[in-house]
Amino acid sequence: MPIKQQLFYPNFAMKALYQLYLDHPFVFIDTRKELLNGIFVAVGQKDERGAHRGNQFATFAIESGKAAYALINDVDLKEKYKEDDRYIFVEDGEKTLQDLAKYHRQQLTCPIIAIAGSNGKTTLKELLSRVLSSQYKTFATRGNLNNHLGVPLSLLSIDSSYEMAILEIGANHLEETRFLAEIIEPDYGLVTNCGKDHLGEYGSIENIIKANKELYDVLAEMDRTAFVCTNDSLLVDISAAITKRIFYGKTATVKAQILARPFLKFCLQIDDFETTVQTNLFGQFWLDALLGAAAVGHHFGIAGTTIKNALESYQPAALRSQLIEWNGNKVLLDCYNANPSSMEVFLAEIQASSLQASQILILGEMLELGAYSVAEHQQLIDRINWEAFKAVFLVGAAFLEVSFPPAKQLHYFENKAAVEDYLSKQDYQQCYFFVKGSRGNRLEELFVD
């Protein structure tokens, strides 16, 4: 029976579709990618007929050779291409992508580790990848493919040659973490923390906690294992339903003592093994992520010295505590994103540091806070020790809603372009710029072409 007919009978169709995937194991939704002979899935917004926007790229995907098959859900296309077996009609491309990924996951045998939480997921993923890759062939989520489309695409990128896999879960509303975790079916899971991320969408810190707990709930229901940081009592509490918990942090097998900051140096203890780790990460708030990576590595039999070397080799990038040089100054770019929790610890670390340089603080407005925006921006302003900085730049309309002390260091800018114009007229030398803001601010463009 042709696969087009089988797709109306789900019990048979998925097996047939999966065989096409095995023959063409490159699934994509963006025709700009350099691929050959893969499977294109039309996704995106739906029109009034329920057809995904991605359908309009199906012909190009096929005719360019990027795709051997295209999954479409446009009825008009179904009629047009009913004689061409390379076009496969499905009711919903997004759901088909997710179903295919879930089916593929059930064929995989390597341990899969899921990471959720408010802040630090990507850095933890990168640290963990460094540690596990020292001994195992490890897959880790690429870029920011961590949502309802990214997670399935990530799963479909894992083949049988991998010995470990790390998948990041990104969410901004209730039930999303659960939905993605149920696709991943993780063997292990970590929650980084519960902070004030996407506060406007979640509506309350209580909902954020509930959302992050969803990974723990899935692990408990599946009788899988969670790595839990005892430095955070909230994580210990909300993971209590999980039978299999491996603890790290204070009072645990894997723990640490901070030796120096702001570029974090600590004494790592694993059972009777003890070593000093000098990281390239700015801020003691990264300690829990470092310990989490060490705990997972230890669980999978990686030696303490190897773990130390892996953690020390990690160089922050992708605008997450990334240190660069600019016109005779140092710039710490932590502007991939920002929320009240990450802003608070970032600012506290700067103000506690003893760097021998003039410090300039550039803060972009925090987006996605909804009704909490004014209060959270006011709290941020109230935390600034103005005397610690040569200058403080505040960027974005949200700062117009709050009150300021009479600080001569303060400079307000409506947008990034205004900051750029101001900087072009200054001659800062041997200063330390600290830059943080929400993704929409794009503050890195002040310093990176």
Coordinates of C-alpha atoms in Angstrom, one line a residue:
M1 CA 0.0 0.0 0.0
P2 CA 1.5 3.4 -0.9
I3 CA 2.5 5.5 2.0
K4 CA 0.0 8.2 1.0
Q5 CA -2.8 5.8 1.7
Q6 CA -1.2 4.5 4.9
L7 CA -1.1 7.9 6.4
F8 CA -4.8 7.7 7.0
Y9 CA -4.2 4.7 9.2
P10 CA -1.9 5.8 12.0
N11 CA -1.1 2.3 13.3
F12 CA 0.6 1.5 9.9
A13 CA 1.6 5.0 8.7
M14 CA 4.2 5.8 11.4
K15 CA 6.1 2.6 10.6
A16 CA 6.1 3.5 6.9
L17 CA 7.1 7.1 7.6
Y18 CA 9.8 6.0 10.0
Q19 CA 11.3 3.7 7.3
L20 CA 11.5 6.8 5.0
Y21 CA 13.3 8.6 7.8
L22 CA 15.8 5.7 8.2
D23 CA 16.5 5.9 4.5
H24 CA 16.7 9.7 4.6
P25 CA 17.7 10.6 8.2
F26 CA 17.8 14.4 7.8
V27 CA 14.6 16.0 8.8
F28 CA 14.3 19.8 8.4
I29 CA 11.7 22.6 8.4
D30 CA 13.9 25.4 7.0
T31 CA 14.8 25.2 3.3
R32 CA 17.7 27.6 3.8
K33 CA 19.7 24.7 5.3
E34 CA 22.4 23.0 3.3
L35 CA 21.0 19.5 3.0
L36 CA 20.5 16.9 0.4
N37 CA 18.0 14.1 0.1
G38 CA 16.3 14.7 3.5
I39 CA 12.7 15.0 4.6
F40 CA 11.1 18.4 4.6
V41 CA 8.2 19.0 7.0
A42 CA 5.9 22.0 6.4
V43 CA 5.2 23.7 9.7
G44 CA 4.4 27.3 10.9
Q45 CA 1.3 29.4 11.3
K46 CA -1.9 28.0 9.8
D47 CA -4.2 29.9 7.4
E48 CA -8.0 29.8 7.5
R49 CA -7.9 26.4 5.8
G50 CA -5.6 25.0 8.5
A51 CA -2.6 24.8 6.1
H52 CA 0.8 25.5 7.5
R53 CA 2.8 28.4 6.1
G54 CA 5.7 26.0 5.4
N55 CA 3.7 24.4 2.6
Q56 CA 4.8 27.1 0.2
F57 CA 8.4 25.9 0.4
A58 CA 7.6 22.3 -0.3
T59 CA 8.1 22.5 -4.1
F60 CA 11.5 24.2 -3.7
A61 CA 12.6 21.7 -1.1
I62 CA 11.9 18.8 -3.6
E63 CA 13.1 20.5 -6.8
S64 CA 16.3 21.7 -5.2
G65 CA 17.2 18.2 -4.1
K66 CA 17.3 19.2 -0.4
A67 CA 14.3 16.9 0.2
A68 CA 13.6 13.4 -1.1
Y69 CA 10.1 13.8 0.5
A70 CA 8.0 16.7 1.7
L71 CA 5.3 16.4 4.3
I72 CA 2.5 18.8 3.5
N73 CA -1.0 19.6 4.9
D74 CA -2.4 21.9 2.2
V75 CA -5.4 20.3 0.6
D76 CA -4.8 22.2 -2.6
L77 CA -1.2 20.8 -2.8
K78 CA -2.6 17.3 -2.0
E79 CA -4.7 17.5 -5.2
K80 CA -1.9 19.1 -7.2
Y81 CA 0.7 16.5 -6.2
K82 CA -1.5 13.4 -5.8
E83 CA 0.4 11.8 -8.6
D84 CA 3.9 12.5 -7.1
D85 CA 4.8 10.1 -4.3
R86 CA 7.4 12.5 -3.0
Y87 CA 4.7 14.7 -1.5
I88 CA 3.1 13.1 1.5
F89 CA -0.1 14.6 2.9
V90 CA -0.6 14.7 6.7
E91 CA -3.2 16.4 8.8
D92 CA -0.8 18.5 10.7
G93 CA 2.9 18.8 10.0
E94 CA 3.9 19.9 13.5
K95 CA 2.2 17.0 15.2
T96 CA 3.6 14.6 12.6
L97 CA 7.1 15.9 13.3
Q98 CA 6.5 15.4 17.1
D99 CA 5.0 11.9 16.6
L100 CA 7.9 10.8 14.4
A101 CA 10.4 12.1 17.0
K102 CA 8.6 10.3 19.8
Y103 CA 8.6 7.1 17.7
H104 CA 12.3 7.5 17.0
R105 CA 13.1 8.1 20.6
Q106 CA 11.5 4.7 21.5
Q107 CA 14.1 3.0 19.2
L108 CA 17.1 4.7 20.8
T109 CA 19.1 2.9 23.5
C110 CA 21.5 5.6 24.7
P111 CA 20.8 7.3 28.0
I112 CA 19.0 10.6 27.4
I113 CA 19.3 13.5 29.9
A114 CA 16.8 16.3 29.9
I115 CA 17.6 19.8 31.3
A116 CA 14.8 22.3 32.3
G117 CA 14.7 25.3 34.5
S118 CA 14.6 29.1 34.5
N119 CA 18.2 30.2 34.1
G120 CA 21.5 28.6 33.0
K121 CA 20.1 25.6 30.9
T122 CA 22.3 26.2 27.9
T123 CA 25.5 26.7 29.9
L124 CA 24.8 23.5 32.0
K125 CA 24.1 21.7 28.7
E126 CA 27.5 22.8 27.3
L127 CA 29.4 22.0 30.6
L128 CA 27.7 18.6 30.7
S129 CA 28.5 17.9 27.1
R130 CA 32.2 18.7 27.8
V131 CA 32.3 16.3 30.6
L132 CA 30.5 13.4 28.9
S133 CA 32.2 13.9 25.6
S134 CA 35.5 13.1 27.3
Q135 CA 34.5 9.5 27.5
Y136 CA 31.4 9.0 25.4
K137 CA 30.1 10.0 22.0
T138 CA 27.6 12.6 23.1
F139 CA 24.8 14.5 21.4
A140 CA 23.7 17.8 22.8
T141 CA 21.0 20.2 21.7
R142 CA 22.4 22.4 19.0
G143 CA 21.8 26.2 19.3
N144 CA 18.4 26.9 20.8
L145 CA 16.5 24.0 19.4
N146 CA 14.6 23.5 22.6
N147 CA 10.9 24.2 21.9
H148 CA 8.0 22.3 20.4
L149 CA 9.8 22.1 17.0
G150 CA 13.4 22.1 18.2
V151 CA 13.1 19.2 20.6
P152 CA 11.7 16.9 17.9
L153 CA 14.4 18.0 15.4
S154 CA 17.0 17.4 18.1
L155 CA 15.7 13.9 18.8
L156 CA 15.7 13.1 15.1
S157 CA 19.4 14.1 14.9
I158 CA 20.4 11.4 17.3
D159 CA 21.5 8.2 15.6
S160 CA 22.5 4.8 17.0
S161 CA 26.2 5.8 17.1
Y162 CA 25.6 8.1 20.1
E163 CA 26.3 6.8 23.5
M164 CA 24.8 9.7 25.4
A165 CA 22.3 12.5 24.6
I166 CA 21.5 15.8 26.3
L167 CA 18.3 17.6 25.4
E168 CA 17.4 21.1 26.6
I169 CA 13.8 22.0 27.3
G170 CA 12.7 25.6 26.8
A171 CA 9.2 26.7 27.9
N172 CA 7.2 29.8 28.6
H173 CA 3.8 28.5 29.6
L174 CA 2.3 25.7 31.8
E175 CA 2.2 22.2 30.5
E176 CA 4.9 22.9 27.8
T177 CA 7.7 21.3 29.8
R178 CA 5.6 18.2 30.4
F179 CA 4.7 18.0 26.8
L180 CA 8.3 18.1 25.7
A181 CA 9.5 15.8 28.4
E182 CA 6.9 13.2 27.3
I183 CA 8.3 13.3 23.8
I184 CA 11.9 13.0 25.1
E185 CA 11.1 10.3 27.7
P186 CA 14.3 11.1 29.5
D187 CA 16.2 8.5 31.5
Y188 CA 17.7 11.3 33.6
G189 CA 16.7 14.9 34.3
L190 CA 18.0 18.1 35.9
V191 CA 16.2 21.4 36.8
T192 CA 18.7 24.3 37.1
N193 CA 16.6 26.6 39.2
C194 CA 13.2 28.3 39.5
G195 CA 13.6 32.0 38.7
K196 CA 11.5 34.8 37.3
D197 CA 11.7 33.8 33.6
H198 CA 8.8 34.6 31.3
L199 CA 6.9 36.0 34.3
G200 CA 4.4 37.8 32.1
E201 CA 3.4 34.5 30.3
Y202 CA 3.4 32.3 33.4
G203 CA 1.6 34.9 35.5
S204 CA 3.3 34.2 38.8
I205 CA 6.4 32.7 40.4
E206 CA 4.2 29.9 41.7
N207 CA 3.3 28.9 38.1
I208 CA 7.0 29.0 37.2
I209 CA 7.8 26.6 40.0
K210 CA 4.9 24.4 38.8
A211 CA 6.2 24.5 35.2
N212 CA 9.7 23.5 36.2
K213 CA 8.3 20.7 38.4
E214 CA 6.7 19.2 35.3
L215 CA 10.0 17.6 34.4
Y216 CA 10.3 16.1 37.8
D217 CA 6.7 14.9 37.5
V218 CA 7.4 13.0 34.3
L219 CA 10.5 11.5 35.8
A220 CA 8.5 10.3 38.8
E221 CA 5.8 8.8 36.6
M222 CA 8.3 7.0 34.5
D223 CA 10.4 5.9 37.5
R224 CA 13.4 7.6 36.1
T225 CA 16.3 9.4 37.8
A226 CA 16.8 13.1 38.7
F227 CA 20.0 14.8 39.6
V228 CA 19.0 17.3 42.3
C229 CA 21.1 20.2 43.7
T230 CA 20.9 20.3 47.5
N231 CA 22.2 23.9 47.5
D232 CA 18.6 24.8 46.4
S233 CA 16.1 23.6 49.0
L234 CA 13.2 24.3 46.6
L235 CA 14.5 21.8 44.1
V236 CA 14.8 19.2 46.8
D237 CA 11.2 19.8 47.9
I238 CA 9.6 19.8 44.5
S239 CA 11.4 16.6 43.4
A240 CA 10.3 14.7 46.5
A241 CA 8.0 12.4 44.5
I242 CA 10.9 10.9 42.6
T243 CA 12.1 7.6 44.0
K244 CA 15.5 7.8 42.3
R245 CA 17.3 11.0 43.2
I246 CA 21.1 11.6 43.0
F247 CA 22.0 14.6 45.0
Y248 CA 24.9 17.0 44.5
G249 CA 25.9 20.1 46.5
K250 CA 26.2 20.6 50.2
T251 CA 26.0 17.4 52.2
A252 CA 26.2 15.3 49.0
T253 CA 29.0 13.2 47.5
V254 CA 29.8 15.8 44.9
K255 CA 30.3 19.2 46.5
A256 CA 32.5 22.3 46.3
Q257 CA 34.0 25.2 48.2
I258 CA 34.4 28.6 46.5
L259 CA 38.1 29.8 46.5
A260 CA 38.0 32.9 44.3
R261 CA 35.6 35.0 42.2
P262 CA 34.4 36.7 40.1
F263 CA 35.9 34.3 37.6
L264 CA 35.0 31.2 39.6
K265 CA 37.6 29.1 41.2
F266 CA 36.6 26.3 43.5
C267 CA 37.6 23.2 45.3
L268 CA 35.8 20.2 43.8
Q269 CA 35.2 17.2 46.1
I270 CA 34.0 13.9 44.7
D271 CA 34.0 11.2 47.4
D272 CA 37.6 11.2 48.6
F273 CA 38.9 12.9 45.5
E274 CA 39.7 16.6 45.8
T275 CA 41.0 19.1 43.2
T276 CA 41.0 22.8 42.4
V277 CA 39.0 23.9 39.4
Q278 CA 39.7 27.3 37.8
T279 CA 36.8 28.1 35.4
N280 CA 36.3 30.8 32.8
L281 CA 32.8 31.5 34.1
F282 CA 32.0 34.9 35.7
G283 CA 30.1 34.6 38.9
Q284 CA 29.6 32.2 41.8
F285 CA 26.0 31.7 40.6
W286 CA 27.5 29.2 38.1
L287 CA 28.6 26.8 40.8
D288 CA 25.5 24.7 40.8
A289 CA 25.7 24.1 37.1
L290 CA 29.4 23.1 37.4
L291 CA 28.5 20.7 40.2
G292 CA 25.6 19.3 38.2
A293 CA 27.9 18.5 35.3
A294 CA 30.4 16.9 37.7
A295 CA 27.8 14.8 39.4
V296 CA 26.5 13.4 36.1
G297 CA 30.0 12.7 34.9
H298 CA 30.8 10.9 38.2
H299 CA 27.6 8.9 37.9
F300 CA 28.7 7.7 34.5
G301 CA 32.2 6.7 35.7
I302 CA 34.2 9.6 34.5
A303 CA 37.4 10.2 36.6
G304 CA 37.7 13.3 38.8
T305 CA 40.7 14.6 36.9
T306 CA 39.0 14.3 33.6
I307 CA 36.0 16.1 35.0
K308 CA 38.3 18.9 36.2
N309 CA 39.9 19.3 32.8
A310 CA 36.6 19.3 31.0
L311 CA 35.1 22.1 33.3
E312 CA 38.3 24.2 33.0
S313 CA 38.3 23.9 29.2
Y314 CA 34.8 25.4 28.8
Q315 CA 35.0 28.9 27.2
P316 CA 31.7 30.8 27.5
A317 CA 30.3 31.9 24.2
A318 CA 27.0 32.8 22.4
L319 CA 26.6 35.9 24.6
R320 CA 26.4 33.9 27.8
S321 CA 29.1 35.4 30.1
Q322 CA 31.2 35.8 27.0
L323 CA 34.4 37.9 27.5
I324 CA 35.7 39.9 24.6
E325 CA 38.1 42.8 23.9
W326 CA 36.8 46.0 22.4
N327 CA 38.8 49.2 21.7
G328 CA 41.2 48.7 24.5
N329 CA 38.5 47.6 27.0
K330 CA 37.1 44.3 28.2
V331 CA 33.5 43.5 27.7
L332 CA 31.5 40.8 29.5
L333 CA 28.5 40.0 27.3
D334 CA 25.7 38.3 29.2
C335 CA 23.0 39.5 26.9
Y336 CA 21.5 36.4 25.3
N337 CA 18.5 37.0 27.7
A338 CA 17.6 38.5 31.0
N339 CA 14.9 38.2 33.7
P340 CA 14.7 39.6 37.3
S341 CA 16.4 36.5 38.8
S342 CA 19.4 36.4 36.4
M343 CA 19.8 40.2 36.6
E344 CA 19.9 40.1 40.4
V345 CA 22.7 37.6 40.7
F346 CA 24.6 39.2 37.8
L347 CA 24.5 42.7 39.4
A348 CA 25.4 41.3 42.9
E349 CA 28.4 39.5 41.5
I350 CA 29.7 42.7 39.7
Q351 CA 29.2 44.8 42.8
A352 CA 31.1 42.2 45.0
S353 CA 34.0 41.9 42.6
S354 CA 37.4 43.5 43.0
L355 CA 38.4 44.0 39.4
Q356 CA 41.1 46.6 39.1
A357 CA 39.4 48.6 36.3
S358 CA 36.8 51.3 35.8
Q359 CA 33.5 49.5 35.6
I360 CA 30.7 50.5 33.2
L361 CA 27.3 48.8 33.5
I362 CA 24.9 48.5 30.5
L363 CA 21.5 47.1 31.3
G364 CA 18.8 46.5 28.8
E365 CA 15.1 46.4 29.7
M366 CA 13.7 43.0 30.8
L367 CA 10.9 41.9 28.4
E368 CA 8.0 39.5 28.9
L369 CA 7.2 40.6 32.4
G370 CA 3.7 41.8 31.8
A371 CA 2.1 43.4 34.9
Y372 CA 5.3 42.8 36.9
S373 CA 7.4 45.0 34.7
V374 CA 7.4 48.2 36.7
A375 CA 7.9 46.6 40.0
E376 CA 10.8 44.4 38.8
H377 CA 12.6 47.2 37.0
Q378 CA 12.2 49.4 40.1
Q379 CA 13.8 46.6 42.2
L380 CA 16.6 46.3 39.8
I381 CA 17.3 50.1 40.0
D382 CA 17.2 49.9 43.8
R383 CA 19.9 47.3 43.8
I384 CA 22.4 49.3 41.9
N385 CA 25.4 50.6 43.9
W386 CA 25.9 53.7 41.8
E387 CA 29.3 54.5 43.3
A388 CA 30.7 51.1 42.1
F389 CA 30.5 52.3 38.5
K390 CA 32.1 54.9 36.3
A391 CA 28.9 55.0 34.3
V392 CA 25.5 53.1 34.2
F393 CA 23.6 52.9 30.9
L394 CA 20.0 51.9 31.0
V395 CA 18.4 51.0 27.7
G396 CA 14.7 50.7 26.9
A397 CA 11.3 52.2 27.5
A398 CA 10.6 50.1 30.6
F399 CA 13.1 52.2 32.6
L400 CA 10.9 55.3 32.0
E401 CA 8.3 53.9 34.4
V402 CA 10.6 53.8 37.4
S403 CA 12.2 56.4 39.7
F404 CA 16.0 57.0 40.1
P405 CA 18.3 58.5 42.7
P406 CA 20.2 61.6 41.6
A407 CA 23.3 59.7 40.3
K408 CA 25.7 61.5 38.1
Q409 CA 26.8 58.1 36.6
L410 CA 23.3 57.5 35.1
H411 CA 22.7 57.6 31.4
Y412 CA 19.4 56.7 29.9
F413 CA 18.9 55.7 26.2
E414 CA 15.7 54.9 24.4
N415 CA 17.3 52.2 22.3
K416 CA 20.5 50.5 21.2
A417 CA 21.0 53.0 18.4
A418 CA 21.2 55.8 20.9
V419 CA 23.8 54.0 23.0
E420 CA 25.8 53.3 19.9
D421 CA 25.8 57.0 19.0
Y422 CA 26.9 58.0 22.5
L423 CA 29.7 55.4 22.6
S424 CA 31.1 56.6 19.2
K425 CA 31.8 60.0 20.8
Q426 CA 33.6 58.6 23.9
D427 CA 37.1 57.5 24.4
Y428 CA 36.9 54.8 27.1
Q429 CA 40.2 53.0 27.7
Q430 CA 41.0 50.1 30.0
C431 CA 37.4 49.9 31.3
Y432 CA 35.4 46.8 32.1
F433 CA 31.9 46.8 30.5
F434 CA 29.3 44.6 31.9
V435 CA 26.4 44.1 29.5
K436 CA 23.1 42.4 30.2
G437 CA 19.6 42.6 28.8
S438 CA 16.7 40.7 27.1
R439 CA 17.3 39.3 23.7
G440 CA 15.1 41.9 22.1
N441 CA 17.7 44.6 23.1
R442 CA 20.4 43.1 21.0
L443 CA 23.0 44.9 23.1
E444 CA 25.9 42.7 21.8
E445 CA 25.7 44.7 18.5
L446 CA 27.3 47.6 20.4
F447 CA 30.5 45.6 20.5
V448 CA 30.3 42.9 17.9
D449 CA 29.9 43.4 14.2

